Coordinates of C-alpha atoms in Angstrom, one line a residue:
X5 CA 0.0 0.0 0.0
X6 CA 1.5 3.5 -0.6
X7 CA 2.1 6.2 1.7
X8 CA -0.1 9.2 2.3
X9 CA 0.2 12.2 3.2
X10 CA -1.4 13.4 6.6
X11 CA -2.7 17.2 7.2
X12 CA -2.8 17.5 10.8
X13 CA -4.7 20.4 12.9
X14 CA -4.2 21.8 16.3
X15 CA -4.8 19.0 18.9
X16 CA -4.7 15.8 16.3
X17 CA -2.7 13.3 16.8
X18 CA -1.5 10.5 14.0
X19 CA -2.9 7.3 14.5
X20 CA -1.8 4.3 12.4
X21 CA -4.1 1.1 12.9
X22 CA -1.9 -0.7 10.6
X23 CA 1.3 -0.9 9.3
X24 CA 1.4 -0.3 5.7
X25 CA 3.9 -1.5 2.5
X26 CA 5.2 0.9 0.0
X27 CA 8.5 1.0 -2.6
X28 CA 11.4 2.9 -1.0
X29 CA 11.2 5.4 -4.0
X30 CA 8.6 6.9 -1.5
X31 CA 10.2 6.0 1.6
X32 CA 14.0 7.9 0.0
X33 CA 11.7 11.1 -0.5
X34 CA 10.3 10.9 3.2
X35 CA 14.2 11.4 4.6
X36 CA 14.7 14.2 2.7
X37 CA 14.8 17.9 3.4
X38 CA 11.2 18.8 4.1
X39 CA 8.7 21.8 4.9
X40 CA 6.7 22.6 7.5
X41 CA 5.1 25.8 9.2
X42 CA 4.6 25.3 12.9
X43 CA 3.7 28.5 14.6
X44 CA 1.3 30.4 16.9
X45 CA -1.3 32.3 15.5
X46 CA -4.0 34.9 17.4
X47 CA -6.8 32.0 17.2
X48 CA -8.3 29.9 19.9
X49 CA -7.2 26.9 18.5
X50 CA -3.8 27.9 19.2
X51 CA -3.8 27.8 22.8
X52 CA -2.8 24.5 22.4
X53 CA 0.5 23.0 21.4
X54 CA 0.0 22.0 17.2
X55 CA 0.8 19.1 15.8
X56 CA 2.7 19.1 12.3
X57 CA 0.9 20.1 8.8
X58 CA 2.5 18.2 5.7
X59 CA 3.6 20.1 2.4
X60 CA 3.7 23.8 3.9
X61 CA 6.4 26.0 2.9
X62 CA 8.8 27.2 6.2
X63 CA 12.2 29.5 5.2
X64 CA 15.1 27.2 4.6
X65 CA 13.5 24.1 4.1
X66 CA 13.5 22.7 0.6
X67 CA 10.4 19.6 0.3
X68 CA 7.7 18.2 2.5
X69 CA 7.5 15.7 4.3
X70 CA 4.4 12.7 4.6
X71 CA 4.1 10.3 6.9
X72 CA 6.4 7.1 5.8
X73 CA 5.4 3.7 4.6
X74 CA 6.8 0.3 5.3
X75 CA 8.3 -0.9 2.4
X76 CA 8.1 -4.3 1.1
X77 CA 9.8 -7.3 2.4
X78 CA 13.1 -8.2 0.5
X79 CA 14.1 -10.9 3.2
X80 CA 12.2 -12.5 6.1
X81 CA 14.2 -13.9 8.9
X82 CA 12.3 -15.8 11.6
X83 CA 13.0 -16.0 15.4
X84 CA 14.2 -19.2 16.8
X85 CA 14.7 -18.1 20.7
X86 CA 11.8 -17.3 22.9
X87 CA 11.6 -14.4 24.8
X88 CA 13.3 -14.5 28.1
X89 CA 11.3 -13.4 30.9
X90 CA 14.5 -11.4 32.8
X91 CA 16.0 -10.0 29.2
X92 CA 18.7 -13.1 29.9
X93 CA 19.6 -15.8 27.5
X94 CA 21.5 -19.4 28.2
X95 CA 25.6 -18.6 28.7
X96 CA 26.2 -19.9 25.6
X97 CA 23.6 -17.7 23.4
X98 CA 25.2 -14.8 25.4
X99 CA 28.8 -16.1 24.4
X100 CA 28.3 -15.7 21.2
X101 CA 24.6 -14.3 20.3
X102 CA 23.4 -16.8 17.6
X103 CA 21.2 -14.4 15.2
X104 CA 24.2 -11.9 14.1
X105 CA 25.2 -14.1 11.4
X106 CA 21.8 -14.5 9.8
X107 CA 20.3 -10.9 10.3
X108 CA 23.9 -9.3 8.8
X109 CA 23.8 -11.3 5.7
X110 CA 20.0 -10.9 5.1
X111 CA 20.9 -6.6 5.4
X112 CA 23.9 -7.5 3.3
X113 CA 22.1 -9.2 0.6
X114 CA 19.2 -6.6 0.4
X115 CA 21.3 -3.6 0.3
X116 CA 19.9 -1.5 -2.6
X117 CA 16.5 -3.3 -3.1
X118 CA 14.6 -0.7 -1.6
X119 CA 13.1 -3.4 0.6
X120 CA 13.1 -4.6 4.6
X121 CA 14.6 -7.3 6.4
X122 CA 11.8 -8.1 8.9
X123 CA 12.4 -10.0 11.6
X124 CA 9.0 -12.0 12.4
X125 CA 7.6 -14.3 15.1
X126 CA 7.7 -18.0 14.3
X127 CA 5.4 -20.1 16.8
X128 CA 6.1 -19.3 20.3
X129 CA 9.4 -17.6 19.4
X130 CA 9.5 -13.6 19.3
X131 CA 13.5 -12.9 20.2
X132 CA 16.0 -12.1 18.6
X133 CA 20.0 -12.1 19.9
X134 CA 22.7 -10.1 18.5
X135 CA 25.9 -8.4 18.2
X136 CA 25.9 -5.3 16.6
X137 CA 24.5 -4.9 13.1
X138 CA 24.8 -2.3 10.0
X139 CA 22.1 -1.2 8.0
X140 CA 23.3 -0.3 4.3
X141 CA 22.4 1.7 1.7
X142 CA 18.9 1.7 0.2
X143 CA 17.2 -0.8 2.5
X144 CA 15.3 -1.1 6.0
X145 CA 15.5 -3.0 8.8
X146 CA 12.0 -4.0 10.3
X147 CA 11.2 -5.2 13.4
X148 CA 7.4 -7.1 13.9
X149 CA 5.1 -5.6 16.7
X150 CA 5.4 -8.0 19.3
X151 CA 9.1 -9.3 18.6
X152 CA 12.6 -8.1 20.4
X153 CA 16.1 -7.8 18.8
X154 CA 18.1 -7.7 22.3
X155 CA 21.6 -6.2 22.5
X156 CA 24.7 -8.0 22.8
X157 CA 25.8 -7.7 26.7
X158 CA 29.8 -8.5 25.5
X159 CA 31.7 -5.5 25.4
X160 CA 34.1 -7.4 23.3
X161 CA 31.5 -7.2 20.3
X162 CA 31.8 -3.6 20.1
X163 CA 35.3 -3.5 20.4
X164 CA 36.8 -0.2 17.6
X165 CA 40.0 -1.5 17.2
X166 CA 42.9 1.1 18.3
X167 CA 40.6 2.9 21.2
X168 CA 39.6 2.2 24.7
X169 CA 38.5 -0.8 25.6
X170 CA 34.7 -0.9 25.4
X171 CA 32.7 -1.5 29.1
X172 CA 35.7 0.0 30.6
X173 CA 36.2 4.2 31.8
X174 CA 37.9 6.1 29.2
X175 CA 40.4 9.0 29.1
X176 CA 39.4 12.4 29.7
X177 CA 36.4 13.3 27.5
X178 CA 38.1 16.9 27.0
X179 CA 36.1 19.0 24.3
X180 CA 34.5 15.3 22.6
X181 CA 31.8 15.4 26.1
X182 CA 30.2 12.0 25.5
X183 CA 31.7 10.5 22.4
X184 CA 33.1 7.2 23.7
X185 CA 34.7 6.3 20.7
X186 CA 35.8 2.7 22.1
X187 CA 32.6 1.2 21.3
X188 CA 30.5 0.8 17.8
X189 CA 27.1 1.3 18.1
X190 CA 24.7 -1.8 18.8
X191 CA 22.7 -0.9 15.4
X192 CA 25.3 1.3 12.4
X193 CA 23.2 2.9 9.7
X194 CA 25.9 3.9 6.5
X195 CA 24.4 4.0 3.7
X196 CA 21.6 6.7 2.3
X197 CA 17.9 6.3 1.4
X198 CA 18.0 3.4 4.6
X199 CA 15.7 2.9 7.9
X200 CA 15.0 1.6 10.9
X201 CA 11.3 0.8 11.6
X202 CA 9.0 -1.1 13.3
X203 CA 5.0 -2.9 12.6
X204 CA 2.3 -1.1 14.6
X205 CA -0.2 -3.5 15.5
X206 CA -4.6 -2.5 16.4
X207 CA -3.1 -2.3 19.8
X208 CA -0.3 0.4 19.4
X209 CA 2.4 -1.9 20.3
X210 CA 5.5 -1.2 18.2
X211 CA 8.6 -3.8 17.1
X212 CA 11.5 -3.1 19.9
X213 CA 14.9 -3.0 20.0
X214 CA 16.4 -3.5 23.5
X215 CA 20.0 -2.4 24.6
X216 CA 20.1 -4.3 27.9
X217 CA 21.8 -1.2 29.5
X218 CA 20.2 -2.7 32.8
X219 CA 21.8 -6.1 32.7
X220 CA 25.6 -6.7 33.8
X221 CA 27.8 -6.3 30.7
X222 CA 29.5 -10.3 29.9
X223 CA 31.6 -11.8 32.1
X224 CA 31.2 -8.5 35.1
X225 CA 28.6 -7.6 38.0
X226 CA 28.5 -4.0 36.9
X227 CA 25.8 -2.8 34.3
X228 CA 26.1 -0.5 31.7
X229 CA 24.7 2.4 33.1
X230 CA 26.6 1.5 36.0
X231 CA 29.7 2.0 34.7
X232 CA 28.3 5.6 33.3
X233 CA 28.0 5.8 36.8
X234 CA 31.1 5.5 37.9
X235 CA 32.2 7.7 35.0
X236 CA 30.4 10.3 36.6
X237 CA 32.6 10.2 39.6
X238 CA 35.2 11.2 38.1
X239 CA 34.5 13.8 36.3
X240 CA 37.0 14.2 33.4
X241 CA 36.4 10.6 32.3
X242 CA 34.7 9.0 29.9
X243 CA 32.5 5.4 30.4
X244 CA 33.3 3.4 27.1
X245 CA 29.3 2.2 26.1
X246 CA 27.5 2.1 23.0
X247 CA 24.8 4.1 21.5
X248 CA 21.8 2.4 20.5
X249 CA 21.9 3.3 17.1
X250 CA 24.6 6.3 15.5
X251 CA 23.9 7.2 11.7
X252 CA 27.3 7.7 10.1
X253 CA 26.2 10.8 7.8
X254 CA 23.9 9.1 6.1
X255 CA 21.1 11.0 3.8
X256 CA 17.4 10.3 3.3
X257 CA 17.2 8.3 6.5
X258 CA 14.0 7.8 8.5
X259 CA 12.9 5.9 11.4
X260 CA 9.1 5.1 12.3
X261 CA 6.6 3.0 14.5
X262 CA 10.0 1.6 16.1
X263 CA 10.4 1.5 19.9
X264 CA 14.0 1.5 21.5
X265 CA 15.0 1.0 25.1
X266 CA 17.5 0.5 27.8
X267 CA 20.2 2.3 25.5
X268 CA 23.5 1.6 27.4
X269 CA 24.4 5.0 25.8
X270 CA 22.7 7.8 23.7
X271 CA 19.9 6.2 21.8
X272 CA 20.0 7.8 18.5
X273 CA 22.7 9.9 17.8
X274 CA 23.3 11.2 14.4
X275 CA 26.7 12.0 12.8
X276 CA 26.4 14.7 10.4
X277 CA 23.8 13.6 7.3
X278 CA 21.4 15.8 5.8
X279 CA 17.5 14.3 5.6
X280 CA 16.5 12.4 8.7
X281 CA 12.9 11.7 9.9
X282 CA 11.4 9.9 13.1
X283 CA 8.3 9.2 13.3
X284 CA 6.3 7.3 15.7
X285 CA 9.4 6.6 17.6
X286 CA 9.1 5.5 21.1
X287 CA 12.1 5.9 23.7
X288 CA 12.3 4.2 27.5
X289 CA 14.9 4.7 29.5
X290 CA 14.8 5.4 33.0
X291 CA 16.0 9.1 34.7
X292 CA 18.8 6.6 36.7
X293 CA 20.4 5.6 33.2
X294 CA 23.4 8.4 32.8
X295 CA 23.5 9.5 29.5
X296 CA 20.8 8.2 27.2
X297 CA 19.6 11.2 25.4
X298 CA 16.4 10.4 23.5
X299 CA 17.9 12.3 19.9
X300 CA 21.0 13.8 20.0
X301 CA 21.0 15.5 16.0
X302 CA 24.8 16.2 15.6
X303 CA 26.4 19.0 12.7
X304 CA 23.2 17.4 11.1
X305 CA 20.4 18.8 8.7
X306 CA 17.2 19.0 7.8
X307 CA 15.8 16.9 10.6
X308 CA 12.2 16.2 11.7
X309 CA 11.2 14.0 14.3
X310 CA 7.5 14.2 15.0
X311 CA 4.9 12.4 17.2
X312 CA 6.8 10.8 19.3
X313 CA 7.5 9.8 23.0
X314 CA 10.4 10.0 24.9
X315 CA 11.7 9.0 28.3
X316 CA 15.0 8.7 29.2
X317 CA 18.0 9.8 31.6
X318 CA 19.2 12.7 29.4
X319 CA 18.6 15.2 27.3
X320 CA 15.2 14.3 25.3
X321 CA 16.5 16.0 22.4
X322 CA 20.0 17.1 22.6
X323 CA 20.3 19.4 18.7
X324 CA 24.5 20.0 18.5
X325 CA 27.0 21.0 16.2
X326 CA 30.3 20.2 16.7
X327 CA 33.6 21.6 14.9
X328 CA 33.0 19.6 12.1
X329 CA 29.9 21.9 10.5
X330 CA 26.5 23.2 11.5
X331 CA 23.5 22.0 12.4
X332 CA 20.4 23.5 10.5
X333 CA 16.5 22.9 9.6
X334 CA 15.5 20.7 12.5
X335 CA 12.1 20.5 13.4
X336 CA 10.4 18.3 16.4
X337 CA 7.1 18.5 16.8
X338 CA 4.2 17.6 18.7
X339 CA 5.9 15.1 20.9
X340 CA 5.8 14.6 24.5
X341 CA 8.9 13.8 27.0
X342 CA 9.2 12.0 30.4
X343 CA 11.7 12.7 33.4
X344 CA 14.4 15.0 31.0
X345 CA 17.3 16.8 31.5
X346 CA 16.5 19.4 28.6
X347 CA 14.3 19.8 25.3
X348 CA 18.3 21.0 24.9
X349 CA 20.0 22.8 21.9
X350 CA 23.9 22.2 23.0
X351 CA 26.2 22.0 25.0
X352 CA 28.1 21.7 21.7
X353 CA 27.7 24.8 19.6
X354 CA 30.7 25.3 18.2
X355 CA 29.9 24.4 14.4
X356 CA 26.8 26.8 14.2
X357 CA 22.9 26.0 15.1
X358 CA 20.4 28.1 13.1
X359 CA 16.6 27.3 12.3
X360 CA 15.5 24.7 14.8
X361 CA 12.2 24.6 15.9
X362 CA 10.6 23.1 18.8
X363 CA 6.7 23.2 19.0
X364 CA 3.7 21.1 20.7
X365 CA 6.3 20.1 22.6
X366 CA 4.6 18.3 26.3
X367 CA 7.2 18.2 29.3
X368 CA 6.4 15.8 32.2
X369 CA 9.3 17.2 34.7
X370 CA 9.7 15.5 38.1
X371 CA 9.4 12.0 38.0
X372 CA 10.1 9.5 34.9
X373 CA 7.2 7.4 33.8
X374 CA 8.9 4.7 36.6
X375 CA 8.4 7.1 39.3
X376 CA 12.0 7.3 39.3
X377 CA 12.8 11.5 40.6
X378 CA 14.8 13.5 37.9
X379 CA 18.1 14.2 38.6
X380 CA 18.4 17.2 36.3
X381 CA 14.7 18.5 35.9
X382 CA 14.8 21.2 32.7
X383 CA 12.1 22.5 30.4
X384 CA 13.5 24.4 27.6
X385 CA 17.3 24.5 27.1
X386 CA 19.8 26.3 25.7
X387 CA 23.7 25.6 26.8
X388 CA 27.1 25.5 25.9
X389 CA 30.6 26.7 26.9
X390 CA 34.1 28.2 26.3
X391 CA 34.9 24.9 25.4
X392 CA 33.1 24.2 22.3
X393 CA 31.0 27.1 21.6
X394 CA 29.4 28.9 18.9
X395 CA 26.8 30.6 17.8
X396 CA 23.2 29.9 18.0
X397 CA 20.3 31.7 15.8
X398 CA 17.2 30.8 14.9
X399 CA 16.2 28.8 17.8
X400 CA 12.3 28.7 18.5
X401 CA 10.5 26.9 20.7
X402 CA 7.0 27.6 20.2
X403 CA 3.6 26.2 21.9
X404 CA 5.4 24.4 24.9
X405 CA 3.4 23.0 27.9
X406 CA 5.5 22.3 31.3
X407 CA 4.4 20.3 34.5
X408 CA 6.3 19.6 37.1
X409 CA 10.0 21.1 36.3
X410 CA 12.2 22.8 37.9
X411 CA 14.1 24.8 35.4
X412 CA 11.9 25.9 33.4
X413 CA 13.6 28.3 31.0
X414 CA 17.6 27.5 31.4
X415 CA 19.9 29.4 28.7
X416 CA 23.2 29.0 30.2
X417 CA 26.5 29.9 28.4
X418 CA 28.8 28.2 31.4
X419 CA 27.2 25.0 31.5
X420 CA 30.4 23.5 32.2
X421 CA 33.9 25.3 33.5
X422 CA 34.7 25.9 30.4
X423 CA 38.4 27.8 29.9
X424 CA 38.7 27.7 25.7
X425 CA 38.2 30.2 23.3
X426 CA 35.2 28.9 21.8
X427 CA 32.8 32.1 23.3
X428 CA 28.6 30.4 23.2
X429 CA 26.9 33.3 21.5
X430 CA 23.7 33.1 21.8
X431 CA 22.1 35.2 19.3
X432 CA 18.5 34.6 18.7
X433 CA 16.3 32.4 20.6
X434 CA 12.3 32.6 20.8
X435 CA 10.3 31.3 22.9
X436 CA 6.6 31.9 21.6
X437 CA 3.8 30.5 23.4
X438 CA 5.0 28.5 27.0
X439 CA 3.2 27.8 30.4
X440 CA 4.8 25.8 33.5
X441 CA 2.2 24.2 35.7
X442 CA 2.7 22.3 39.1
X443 CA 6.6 24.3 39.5
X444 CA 6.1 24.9 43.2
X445 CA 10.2 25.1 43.2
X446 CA 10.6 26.3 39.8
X447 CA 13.3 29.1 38.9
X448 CA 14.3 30.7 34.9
X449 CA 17.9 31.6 33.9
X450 CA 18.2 33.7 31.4
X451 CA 21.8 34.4 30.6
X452 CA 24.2 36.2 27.7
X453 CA 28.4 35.0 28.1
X454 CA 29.1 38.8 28.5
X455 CA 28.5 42.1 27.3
X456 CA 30.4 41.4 23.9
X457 CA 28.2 38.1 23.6
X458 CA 24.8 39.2 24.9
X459 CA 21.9 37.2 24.8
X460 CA 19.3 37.8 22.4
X461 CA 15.9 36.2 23.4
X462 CA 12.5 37.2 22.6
X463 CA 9.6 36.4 24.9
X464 CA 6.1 36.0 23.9
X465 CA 2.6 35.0 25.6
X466 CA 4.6 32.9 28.2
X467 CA 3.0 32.5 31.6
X468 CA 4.7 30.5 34.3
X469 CA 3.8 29.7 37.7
X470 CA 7.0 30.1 39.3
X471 CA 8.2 33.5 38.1
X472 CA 12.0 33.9 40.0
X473 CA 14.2 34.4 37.1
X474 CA 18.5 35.2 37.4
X475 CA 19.3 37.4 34.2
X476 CA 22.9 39.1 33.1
X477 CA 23.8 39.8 29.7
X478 CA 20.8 40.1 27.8
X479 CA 18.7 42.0 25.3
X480 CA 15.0 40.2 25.5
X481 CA 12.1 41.5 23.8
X482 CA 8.6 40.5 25.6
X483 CA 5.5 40.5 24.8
X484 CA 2.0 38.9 27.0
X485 CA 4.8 37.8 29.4
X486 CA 4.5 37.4 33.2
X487 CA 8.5 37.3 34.4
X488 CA 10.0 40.2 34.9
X489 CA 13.7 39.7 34.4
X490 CA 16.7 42.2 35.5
X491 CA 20.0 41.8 36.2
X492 CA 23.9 43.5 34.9
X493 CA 23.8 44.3 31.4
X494 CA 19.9 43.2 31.1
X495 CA 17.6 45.7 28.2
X496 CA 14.4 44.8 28.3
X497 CA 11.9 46.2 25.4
X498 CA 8.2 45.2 25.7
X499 CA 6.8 44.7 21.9
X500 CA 3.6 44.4 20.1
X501 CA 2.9 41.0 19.1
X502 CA 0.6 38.2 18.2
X503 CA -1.0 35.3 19.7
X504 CA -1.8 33.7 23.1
X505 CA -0.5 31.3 26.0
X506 CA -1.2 27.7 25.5
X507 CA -3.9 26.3 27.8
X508 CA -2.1 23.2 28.6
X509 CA -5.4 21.7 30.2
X510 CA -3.9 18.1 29.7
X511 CA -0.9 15.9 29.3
X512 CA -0.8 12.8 26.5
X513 CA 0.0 9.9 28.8
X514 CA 2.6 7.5 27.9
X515 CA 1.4 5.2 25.6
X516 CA 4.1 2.0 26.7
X517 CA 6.1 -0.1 24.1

């Protein structure tokens, strides 16, 4: 069946009661660069967050984007294990995890057919066991509703030859803050036009792809996030884990209906590449798991990820160029996020961020959806350092709805002690259309590096109800705003505008794996 393009309105949310089949011709033009207007407009409809509109023109954006299709099958491959009921297999599958073999070669044989590699249920059997895996050009992997492809636990299967020893603590991180270059990632995509995606069955449960972060690493009694852990304590190291899945700059890739969890590491990180989209995509991972950001979009372009959930021990969304180039044309919308450290652009700035948007963006601070209390508890973030700085412009977040955090506007230039030469200027950041609820504690920071690098930050129809906000350095315009901010070097200019608060009446609810 072919795709289709869905128009969405204020308040409506995609939902897919089956998965669907189409040729990749239509899934390549899904990861490309795409167009969308998301803003805040004077009507009623738009006190609340929107969700995305398909085939809209927005400035810098080249094509429109439609919801993707499955593509056809080029290669079925069948679980033989069942799944466990603790995420452990025997000592021997664990030795050496018996489905790496089979899945590679079937992703090695369909490379360039424009067609999945679907791992299905066979029987009783709904497991699958593997090392990591690479996804090549031109082809998707697919992963049934209702079947598992756990994560190698053997650090010695993600071994990059010539670094540190994966499951091990590293060198000092220095200026590469959470690289870990030890380890590959569990699932590699290199090749363009490729995917990662999951069959959504009438119940809304998703295919899933499970890191095992929680479960001692081979032949140890310490976990992966343990040994982030103990990274943590001391503070210039590094813990040597992998990501869940990295895309190696990769083009035209796209991600749907595909849920991911326990990430001993980021869960989607990607490299550089211009055209990704996630859609659909479904992220667990517990406020205690150091280090798992939900997406963290590196020097990479033209990005949407839409309709989504996220919960995890990080940043949900961590948008960040590094020296390499800039990140630009990133859009994530209408998707709600659990226990977070930051809906974040940074810390690394230094290659340039312009035109990212944030909007219908739902933040459950507090508590993760585990109950588990948020060690970091951020709304919307902007930070960076001396370290590996740049400049940031462009940077919207727009229709925002808060409950429960503590921070809930943090722009911070010195979010680490940084000492290099690499100044964060923050140029232009909006924030159209916010309310906090339930911030009994909550504080905003609203901060410039110095007088030379001032902060540039317009405010409109935000209303929060914890209104203490620290300022220095800053030129905000406001308009419908209740904070009042001051502080040294602080110009405030109160401006006509457009628009209105959101109501935030409700919160989506997590909607499980």
């Amino acid at each position: 069946m072919t795709s289709r393009t869905t128009h969405h309105r204020v308040r409506v949310r995609v939902r897919v009661r089956a998965w669907r089949r189409a040729s990749l011709s239509t899934l390549a033009a899904v990861g490309t660069a795409f167009t969308l207007t998301l803003g805040v407009t004077s009507t009623a409809a738009s006190a609340a967050p929107v969700a995305p509109a398909a085939g809209v023109a927005v400035p810098g954006v080249a094509r429109s984007v439609s919801e993707p299709s499955v593509p056809g099958t080029c290669q079925p491959v069948s679980a033989q294990l069942a799944k466990p009921g603790n995420e452990l297999f025997s000592s021997t599958q664990e030795s050496s995890p018996p489905d790496t073999a089979r899945i590679q070669a079937a992703l090695n044989s369909c490379a360039g057919t424009g067609k999945a590699v679907e791992l299905t249920a066979s029987g009783g059997n709904a497991a699958f066991l593997s090392a990591p895996l690479t996804v090549n050009k031109g082809e998707v992997l697919l992963v049934d509703a209702g079947v598992t492809l756990y994560a190698s636990r053997n650090p010695a299967d993600y071994q990059v030859a010539g670094q540190p020893k994966c499951g091990t603590i590293g060198a000092s991180d220095g200026s590469t803050l959470g690289t870990a270059t030890g380890c590959t990632p569990f699932l590699a995509v290199r090749g363009d036009n490729a995917g990662i995606m999951g069959t959504q069955c009438s119940t809304g449960a998703q295919g899933l792809i499970d890191g095992r972060g929680d479960q001692d690493m081979l032949g140890t009694t310490k976990t992966w996030w343990a040994l982030a852990e103990s990274a943590h304590d001391k503070t210039t190291k590094q813990q040597e884990n992998p990501k869940l899945v990295t895309v190696f700059g990769a083009s035209n890739v796209t991600m749907y209906h595909i849920s991911l969890t326990n990430s001993p590491m980021f869960n989607v990180l990607l490299d550089r590449g211009d055209g990704f989209t996630a859609w659909g995509v479904r992220i667990d991972n517990p406020d205690t798991a150091r280090n798992t950001d939900g997406f963290d979009p590196d020097s990479a372009t033209n990005v949407l990820i839409t309709d989504s959930y996220i919960n995890t021990g990080d940043d949900g969304i961590a948008v960040k160029a590094d020296a390499g180039g800039p990140a630009a044309n990133v859009t994530v919308s209408n998707t709600s996020f659990w226990g977070i450290h930051g809906l974040s652009v940074g810390s690394q700035t230094e290659g340039g961020i312009q035109n990212v948007t944030f909007t219908g963006s739902y933040i459950h601070g507090g508590t993760d959806i585990h109950g588990d209390k948020a060690s970091s508890n951020n709304g919307v973030r902007v930070k960076s350092d001396s370290s590996f700085g740049g400049t940031v412009s462009g940077v919207s977040f727009l229709n925002t709805c808060e409950t429960g955090v503590e921070h809930l506007i943090l722009l911070d230039p010195q979010y680490l002690t940084g000492n290099g030469s690499s100044v964060p200027d923050f140029a232009a950041v909006t924030i159209n259309g916010l309310r906090a609820v339930n911030s009994t504690h909550g504080s905003s920071t609203l901060e410039g590096y110095d007088a030379t690098h001032p902060l540039g930050l317009t405010l409109e129809n935000v209303q929060l109800d914890a209104t203490k906000v620290v300022a220095q350095y800053a030129n905000i315009k406001m308009f419908n705003t209740n904070i009042t901010p001051s502080g040294t070097d602080v110009t405030v200019t109160n401006v006509t505008g457009t628009g209105s608060v959101p109501s935030c009446s409700s919160f989506p609810s997590w909607p499980g794996l």
